[in-house]
CSV table of C-alpha atoms in Angstrom, one decimal:
chain,number,residue,atom,x,y,z
A,10,MET,CA,25.1,-30.1,-35.9
A,11,GLY,CA,21.5,-29.7,-37.0
A,12,ASN,CA,20.3,-32.5,-34.7
A,13,ASP,CA,22.2,-31.0,-31.7
A,14,ASN,CA,20.5,-27.7,-32.2
A,15,HIS,CA,17.1,-29.4,-32.4
A,16,ASP,CA,17.9,-31.3,-29.2
A,17,ASP,CA,18.8,-28.1,-27.5
A,18,GLU,CA,15.6,-26.4,-28.6
A,19,SER,CA,13.6,-29.4,-27.4
A,20,SER,CA,15.3,-29.3,-24.1
A,21,LEU,CA,14.7,-25.6,-23.7
A,22,SER,CA,11.0,-26.1,-24.6
A,23,ASP,CA,10.7,-28.9,-22.1
A,24,LYS,CA,12.2,-26.7,-19.4
A,25,THR,CA,9.8,-23.9,-20.2
A,26,SER,CA,6.8,-26.0,-20.0
A,27,VAL,CA,7.9,-27.5,-16.7
A,28,LEU,CA,8.4,-24.0,-15.3
A,29,GLN,CA,5.0,-22.9,-16.4
A,30,SER,CA,3.5,-26.1,-15.0
A,31,ASP,CA,5.2,-25.5,-11.6
A,32,THR,CA,4.0,-21.9,-11.5
A,33,PHE,CA,0.5,-23.0,-12.2
A,34,LYS,CA,0.7,-25.7,-9.5
A,35,LEU,CA,2.0,-23.1,-7.1
A,36,ARG,CA,-1.0,-20.9,-7.9
A,37,LEU,CA,-3.4,-23.8,-7.4
A,38,ALA,CA,-1.8,-24.6,-4.1
A,39,GLN,CA,-2.1,-20.9,-3.0
A,40,ALA,CA,-5.7,-20.8,-4.2
A,41,GLY,CA,-6.6,-23.9,-2.3
A,42,GLN,CA,-5.7,-22.0,0.9
A,43,ALA,CA,-7.3,-18.7,-0.2
A,44,PRO,CA,-10.3,-17.6,1.8
A,45,PRO,CA,-13.4,-16.1,0.1
A,46,SER,CA,-12.9,-12.5,-0.8
A,47,VAL,CA,-14.3,-9.4,-2.4
A,48,VAL,CA,-12.4,-7.4,-5.1
A,49,LEU,CA,-13.1,-3.8,-5.9
A,50,LEU,CA,-14.1,-3.5,-9.6
A,51,VAL,CA,-15.4,0.0,-9.8
A,52,GLY,CA,-14.5,2.8,-7.3
A,53,PRO,CA,-11.7,5.1,-6.3
A,54,VAL,CA,-9.0,4.7,-9.0
A,55,ASN,CA,-6.2,3.9,-6.6
A,56,SER,CA,-8.1,1.1,-5.0
A,57,VAL,CA,-9.5,-0.7,-8.1
A,58,GLY,CA,-8.3,-4.3,-7.8
A,59,ARG,CA,-7.8,-4.2,-4.1
A,60,GLN,CA,-8.9,-7.4,-2.4
A,61,TRP,CA,-10.4,-8.0,1.1
A,62,PRO,CA,-10.3,-11.6,2.4
A,63,ILE,CA,-13.3,-12.7,4.4
A,64,GLU,CA,-11.7,-14.7,7.2
A,65,ASP,CA,-14.3,-14.0,9.8
A,66,THR,CA,-18.0,-13.3,9.9
A,67,ASP,CA,-19.6,-9.8,10.2
A,68,ARG,CA,-17.2,-8.0,7.8
A,69,ILE,CA,-18.7,-4.5,7.5
A,70,ILE,CA,-18.6,-2.7,4.1
A,71,GLY,CA,-18.8,1.1,4.5
A,72,ARG,CA,-17.4,4.6,4.5
A,73,ALA,CA,-16.6,4.6,8.2
A,74,PRO,CA,-12.8,4.3,8.6
A,75,THR,CA,-13.5,1.4,11.1
A,76,ALA,CA,-15.3,-0.6,8.4
A,77,HIS,CA,-13.5,-3.8,7.5
A,78,VAL,CA,-14.0,-3.1,3.8
A,79,PHE,CA,-13.4,0.7,3.8
A,80,VAL,CA,-14.3,2.7,0.7
A,81,ASP,CA,-14.0,6.5,0.7
A,82,ASP,CA,-17.0,7.4,-1.5
A,83,LYS,CA,-20.0,9.6,-0.5
A,84,SER,CA,-22.5,7.2,-2.2
A,85,VAL,CA,-21.6,4.5,0.4
A,86,SER,CA,-23.2,4.7,3.8
A,87,LYS,CA,-20.9,4.6,6.8
A,88,PHE,CA,-22.1,1.1,7.6
A,89,HIS,CA,-23.6,0.1,4.3
A,90,ALA,CA,-23.7,-3.7,4.3
A,91,LYS,CA,-22.0,-6.7,6.0
A,92,LEU,CA,-20.6,-10.0,4.8
A,93,VAL,CA,-21.5,-13.0,7.0
A,94,MET,CA,-20.1,-16.6,6.9
A,95,ALA,CA,-22.0,-19.7,7.9
A,96,GLY,CA,-21.2,-23.3,7.1
A,97,GLY,CA,-18.7,-22.3,4.4
A,98,ASP,CA,-21.2,-20.0,2.6
A,99,VAL,CA,-21.0,-16.2,2.5
A,100,SER,CA,-24.0,-13.9,2.4
A,101,VAL,CA,-24.3,-10.2,2.1
A,102,ILE,CA,-26.8,-8.2,4.2
A,103,ASP,CA,-27.8,-4.6,3.5
A,104,LEU,CA,-27.8,-2.5,6.7
A,105,GLU,CA,-30.7,-0.3,5.7
A,106,SER,CA,-28.3,1.8,3.6
A,107,THR,CA,-29.3,5.1,1.9
A,108,ASN,CA,-28.3,4.0,-1.6
A,109,LYS,CA,-29.2,0.3,-1.2
A,110,THR,CA,-27.2,-2.9,-2.0
A,111,VAL,CA,-27.6,-4.6,-5.4
A,112,VAL,CA,-26.4,-8.1,-6.4
A,113,ASN,CA,-26.1,-8.8,-10.1
A,114,GLY,CA,-28.4,-6.0,-11.0
A,115,ARG,CA,-31.1,-6.8,-8.4
A,116,GLN,CA,-31.7,-4.8,-5.2
A,117,ILE,CA,-31.7,-7.0,-2.1
A,118,GLN,CA,-34.0,-6.5,0.8
A,119,PRO,CA,-32.5,-4.7,3.9
A,120,LEU,CA,-31.5,-6.9,6.9
A,121,ILE,CA,-32.2,-10.2,4.9
A,122,PRO,CA,-29.1,-12.3,4.1
A,123,HIS,CA,-28.5,-12.9,0.4
A,124,LYS,CA,-26.2,-15.9,-0.4
A,125,LEU,CA,-23.4,-15.1,-2.7
A,126,GLN,CA,-22.1,-17.3,-5.6
A,127,ASN,CA,-18.7,-17.1,-7.2
A,128,ASN,CA,-18.2,-14.0,-9.4
A,129,ASP,CA,-21.4,-12.3,-8.1
A,130,GLN,CA,-21.2,-8.5,-8.4
A,131,ILE,CA,-22.2,-6.5,-5.4
A,132,LYS,CA,-23.0,-2.8,-5.8
A,133,VAL,CA,-23.0,-0.6,-2.8
A,134,GLY,CA,-23.9,3.0,-3.8
A,135,ASN,CA,-21.7,3.7,-6.8
A,136,ILE,CA,-19.1,1.1,-5.8
A,137,ILE,CA,-18.9,-2.4,-7.3
A,138,PHE,CA,-17.2,-5.4,-5.8
A,139,LYS,CA,-16.8,-9.0,-7.2
A,140,PHE,CA,-17.2,-11.9,-4.8
A,141,LEU,CA,-14.7,-14.8,-5.1
A,142,GLU,CA,-15.5,-18.1,-3.4
A,143,ARG,CA,-13.0,-20.0,-1.2
A,144,GLY,CA,-10.2,-21.6,-3.2
A,145,SER,CA,-10.7,-19.4,-6.3
A,146,ILE,CA,-7.5,-19.2,-8.4
A,147,GLU,CA,-8.6,-15.7,-9.4
A,148,THR,CA,-8.1,-14.7,-5.8
A,149,VAL,CA,-4.4,-15.4,-6.0
A,150,ALA,CA,-4.1,-13.8,-9.5
A,151,SER,CA,-6.0,-10.6,-8.7
A,152,ALA,CA,-4.1,-10.2,-5.4
A,153,GLN,CA,-0.8,-10.5,-7.1
A,154,THR,CA,-1.8,-8.1,-9.9
A,155,PHE,CA,-3.0,-5.5,-7.3
A,156,ASP,CA,0.2,-5.9,-5.2
A,157,ARG,CA,2.4,-5.3,-8.3
A,158,GLY,CA,0.4,-2.1,-9.1
A,159,GLN,CA,0.8,-0.8,-5.5
A,160,THR,CA,4.5,-1.7,-5.2
A,161,ASP,CA,7.6,0.3,-6.2
A,162,ALA,CA,9.5,-2.0,-8.6
A,163,LEU,CA,13.0,-0.9,-7.4
A,164,THR,CA,12.6,-0.8,-3.6
A,165,GLY,CA,9.7,-3.2,-3.0
A,166,ILE,CA,7.8,-0.8,-0.7
A,167,ALA,CA,4.6,1.0,-1.5
A,168,ASN,CA,4.6,3.4,-4.4
A,169,ARG,CA,3.0,6.9,-4.8
A,170,GLY,CA,-0.3,5.4,-6.0
A,171,ALA,CA,-0.5,3.2,-2.8
A,172,LEU,CA,0.4,6.3,-0.7
A,173,GLN,CA,-2.5,8.3,-2.3
A,174,ALA,CA,-4.9,5.4,-1.6
A,175,LYS,CA,-3.7,4.7,2.0
A,176,ALA,CA,-3.2,8.3,3.3
A,177,PRO,CA,-6.9,9.4,3.2
A,178,GLU,CA,-7.8,6.2,5.1
A,179,LEU,CA,-5.3,6.9,7.8
A,180,TYR,CA,-6.4,10.5,8.0
A,181,LYS,CA,-10.0,9.5,8.6
A,182,ARG,CA,-9.0,6.9,11.1
A,183,SER,CA,-7.0,9.5,13.0
A,184,GLU,CA,-10.1,11.8,13.1
A,185,LEU,CA,-12.5,9.1,14.2
A,186,LEU,CA,-10.3,7.6,16.9
A,187,GLY,CA,-9.0,11.0,18.1
A,188,ILE,CA,-5.3,10.0,17.7
A,189,SER,CA,-2.4,11.7,16.1
A,190,LEU,CA,-1.2,11.4,12.5
A,191,THR,CA,2.3,12.3,11.5
A,192,VAL,CA,3.5,12.8,7.9
A,193,MET,CA,7.2,12.6,7.5
A,194,ILE,CA,8.9,13.3,4.1
A,195,PHE,CA,12.6,12.7,3.5
A,196,ASP,CA,14.8,12.7,0.5
A,197,LEU,CA,18.4,12.0,-0.3
A,198,ASP,CA,20.8,15.0,-0.2
A,199,LYS,CA,22.6,15.8,-3.5
A,200,PHE,CA,21.3,12.5,-5.1
A,201,LYS,CA,22.0,13.9,-8.6
A,202,SER,CA,25.8,13.9,-7.8
A,203,VAL,CA,25.5,10.2,-6.6
A,204,ASN,CA,24.0,9.3,-10.0
A,205,GLU,CA,26.6,11.2,-11.9
A,206,LYS,CA,29.6,9.7,-9.9
A,207,TYR,CA,28.4,6.1,-9.5
A,208,LEU,CA,25.9,6.1,-12.4
A,209,HIS,CA,22.4,4.7,-12.1
A,210,PRO,CA,23.5,1.3,-10.7
A,211,GLY,CA,25.1,3.1,-7.8
A,212,GLY,CA,22.0,5.4,-7.4
A,213,ASP,CA,19.7,2.4,-7.4
A,214,PHE,CA,21.8,0.6,-4.8
A,215,VAL,CA,21.6,3.6,-2.5
A,216,LEU,CA,17.8,3.8,-2.8
A,217,LYS,CA,17.4,0.0,-2.2
A,218,GLU,CA,19.8,0.0,0.7
A,219,LEU,CA,18.2,3.0,2.4
A,220,THR,CA,14.8,1.4,2.0
A,221,LYS,CA,16.1,-1.8,3.6
A,222,VAL,CA,17.6,0.0,6.6
A,223,VAL,CA,14.5,2.1,7.3
A,224,ARG,CA,12.0,-0.8,6.8
A,225,ASP,CA,13.9,-3.4,8.7
A,226,LYS,CA,15.4,-1.5,11.6
A,227,LEU,CA,13.7,1.9,12.1
A,228,ILE,CA,9.9,1.6,11.8
A,229,ARG,CA,7.1,-0.5,13.2
A,230,GLY,CA,5.1,-3.0,11.2
A,231,ASN,CA,2.0,-0.8,11.2
A,232,ASP,CA,3.8,2.4,10.0
A,233,PHE,CA,3.1,3.2,6.3
A,234,PHE,CA,6.3,3.6,4.3
A,235,ALA,CA,6.3,4.6,0.6
A,236,ARG,CA,8.5,5.8,-2.1
A,237,ALA,CA,6.8,9.0,-3.2
A,238,GLY,CA,8.9,9.4,-6.3
A,239,GLY,CA,12.5,9.7,-7.4
A,240,GLU,CA,14.7,10.0,-4.2
A,241,GLU,CA,11.7,11.1,-2.0
A,242,PHE,CA,10.1,8.9,0.6
A,243,ALA,CA,7.1,9.3,2.8
A,244,LEU,CA,6.4,7.8,6.2
A,245,LEU,CA,2.9,8.0,7.9
A,246,LEU,CA,2.7,7.3,11.6
A,247,LEU,CA,-0.7,6.8,13.2
A,248,GLY,CA,-0.9,7.2,17.0
A,249,SER,CA,2.6,8.4,17.7
A,250,PRO,CA,2.8,11.4,19.9
A,251,PRO,CA,4.6,14.4,18.3
A,252,LYS,CA,7.7,14.1,20.6
A,253,GLN,CA,8.0,10.4,19.7
A,254,ALA,CA,7.5,11.1,16.0
A,255,GLU,CA,10.3,13.7,16.1
A,256,GLU,CA,12.6,11.2,17.8
A,257,ILE,CA,11.8,8.6,15.1
A,258,GLY,CA,12.7,11.2,12.4
A,259,GLU,CA,16.0,12.1,14.1
A,260,ARG,CA,16.8,8.4,14.6
A,261,ILE,CA,16.2,7.8,10.9
A,262,ARG,CA,18.4,10.7,9.9
A,263,ALA,CA,21.3,9.7,12.2
A,264,THR,CA,21.1,6.1,11.2
A,265,ILE,CA,21.3,6.8,7.5
A,266,GLU,CA,24.2,9.2,8.1
A,267,SER,CA,26.2,6.6,10.0
A,268,HIS,CA,25.3,3.6,7.8
A,269,VAL,CA,28.0,2.3,5.5
A,270,PHE,CA,26.7,2.3,1.9
A,271,ASP,CA,29.3,0.0,0.3
A,272,PHE,CA,28.7,-0.2,-3.5
A,273,GLU,CA,31.1,-2.6,-5.2
A,274,GLY,CA,33.9,-1.8,-2.7
A,275,LYS,CA,33.3,2.0,-2.9
A,276,ILE,CA,31.8,3.8,0.2
A,277,ILE,CA,29.1,6.3,-0.9
A,278,PRO,CA,28.4,9.0,1.7
A,279,VAL,CA,24.7,9.4,2.2
A,280,THR,CA,22.6,11.8,4.2
A,281,ILE,CA,18.9,12.7,4.1
A,282,SER,CA,16.8,15.8,4.9
A,283,ILE,CA,13.5,15.4,6.7
A,284,GLY,CA,10.3,17.4,7.0
A,285,ILE,CA,7.7,16.5,9.7
A,286,ALA,CA,4.1,17.7,10.1
A,287,PHE,CA,1.3,16.7,12.5
A,288,LYS,CA,-2.4,16.7,11.7
A,289,ASN,CA,-4.2,19.6,13.4
A,290,ASP,CA,-7.7,21.0,13.8
A,291,ARG,CA,-7.3,23.3,10.8
A,292,ASP,CA,-6.6,20.4,8.3
A,293,THR,CA,-9.3,19.4,5.9
A,294,GLY,CA,-7.5,16.4,4.5
A,295,TRP,CA,-4.2,14.5,4.5
A,296,GLU,CA,-2.9,16.7,1.6
A,297,SER,CA,-2.7,19.8,3.8
A,298,VAL,CA,-0.5,17.8,6.3
A,299,TYR,CA,1.6,16.6,3.5
A,300,GLU,CA,2.1,20.1,2.1
A,301,ARG,CA,3.3,21.3,5.5
A,302,ALA,CA,5.7,18.4,5.8
A,303,ASP,CA,7.0,19.3,2.3
A,304,LYS,CA,7.6,22.9,3.3
A,305,ALA,CA,9.5,21.6,6.4
A,306,LEU,CA,11.6,19.4,4.1
A,307,PHE,CA,12.4,22.5,2.0
A,308,HIS,CA,13.5,24.3,5.1
A,309,SER,CA,15.8,21.4,6.0
A,310,LYS,CA,17.3,21.6,2.5
A,311,ASN,CA,17.8,25.3,2.7
A,312,SER,CA,19.3,25.2,6.2
A,313,GLY,CA,22.3,23.0,5.2
A,314,ARG,CA,20.7,19.6,4.6
A,315,ASN,CA,21.1,16.4,6.8
A,316,ARG,CA,18.6,17.6,9.4
A,317,CYS,CA,15.0,17.3,10.6
A,318,SER,CA,12.6,20.3,10.5
A,319,VAL,CA,9.1,20.3,12.0
A,320,ALA,CA,6.3,22.3,10.4
A,321,GLY,CA,5.0,25.2,12.5
């Protein structure tokens, strides 16, 4: 009996080491294909750890929403610096920025390329990036870590932190390009009773199934969809005219109402209430658009639920 147990433990140990080895090999394989990149080390809290691959030359770092590496910080110039690739090497060039560009503690001269080495730290204003060379295994590891921090564990879509990081960027892009921005908030009607009747496994099923239906069937790839918390979701549409955005909201509402939520052979009736708001000239930030959408959602709830309301 003792020998059998020892054999089982050895077998388990062997399997564990093989699994770890395979995971490491997978990371190595992924790293081998990873382009050079910059990772945010110090900056806006919701963006720390974010990674930007350098897959083409002339990647602009700046505060302008059109910058390839966009950072919303006043210490950063609109077009602060750029990353250039030549012959497999990456260099950074300061674009005569107000607060200068510093590499590893030393200020670089404007408009003169400075070749980067693996793990170099690049300071633009008060923001610090780390450069990772092509094929760095840290590229894969840091990307996976950041993705986990920005992803809702239950539904697999963006979480509230990711929403708070992405929304200001979309708002500024909307302003710069002169295109519309729609904030749509919806939540599940009487979700507490779903949890009480079907317990948390049933509630979790509804949240995951709703996410899958909206993500796979009802929105475009460039729409930003997040779980804002609990049973509340947020959808940000950039460039959709108001009439089209209202149609999208109504389509989502109707599709969820007609969808069959089959949990272990039990059909759970599900409806949602939606609030919609459009960015206007009086807004000073995305938060004011979100607040109006939230008030519109409250109106939908108080008007009988299972409906869309548009903020005035």
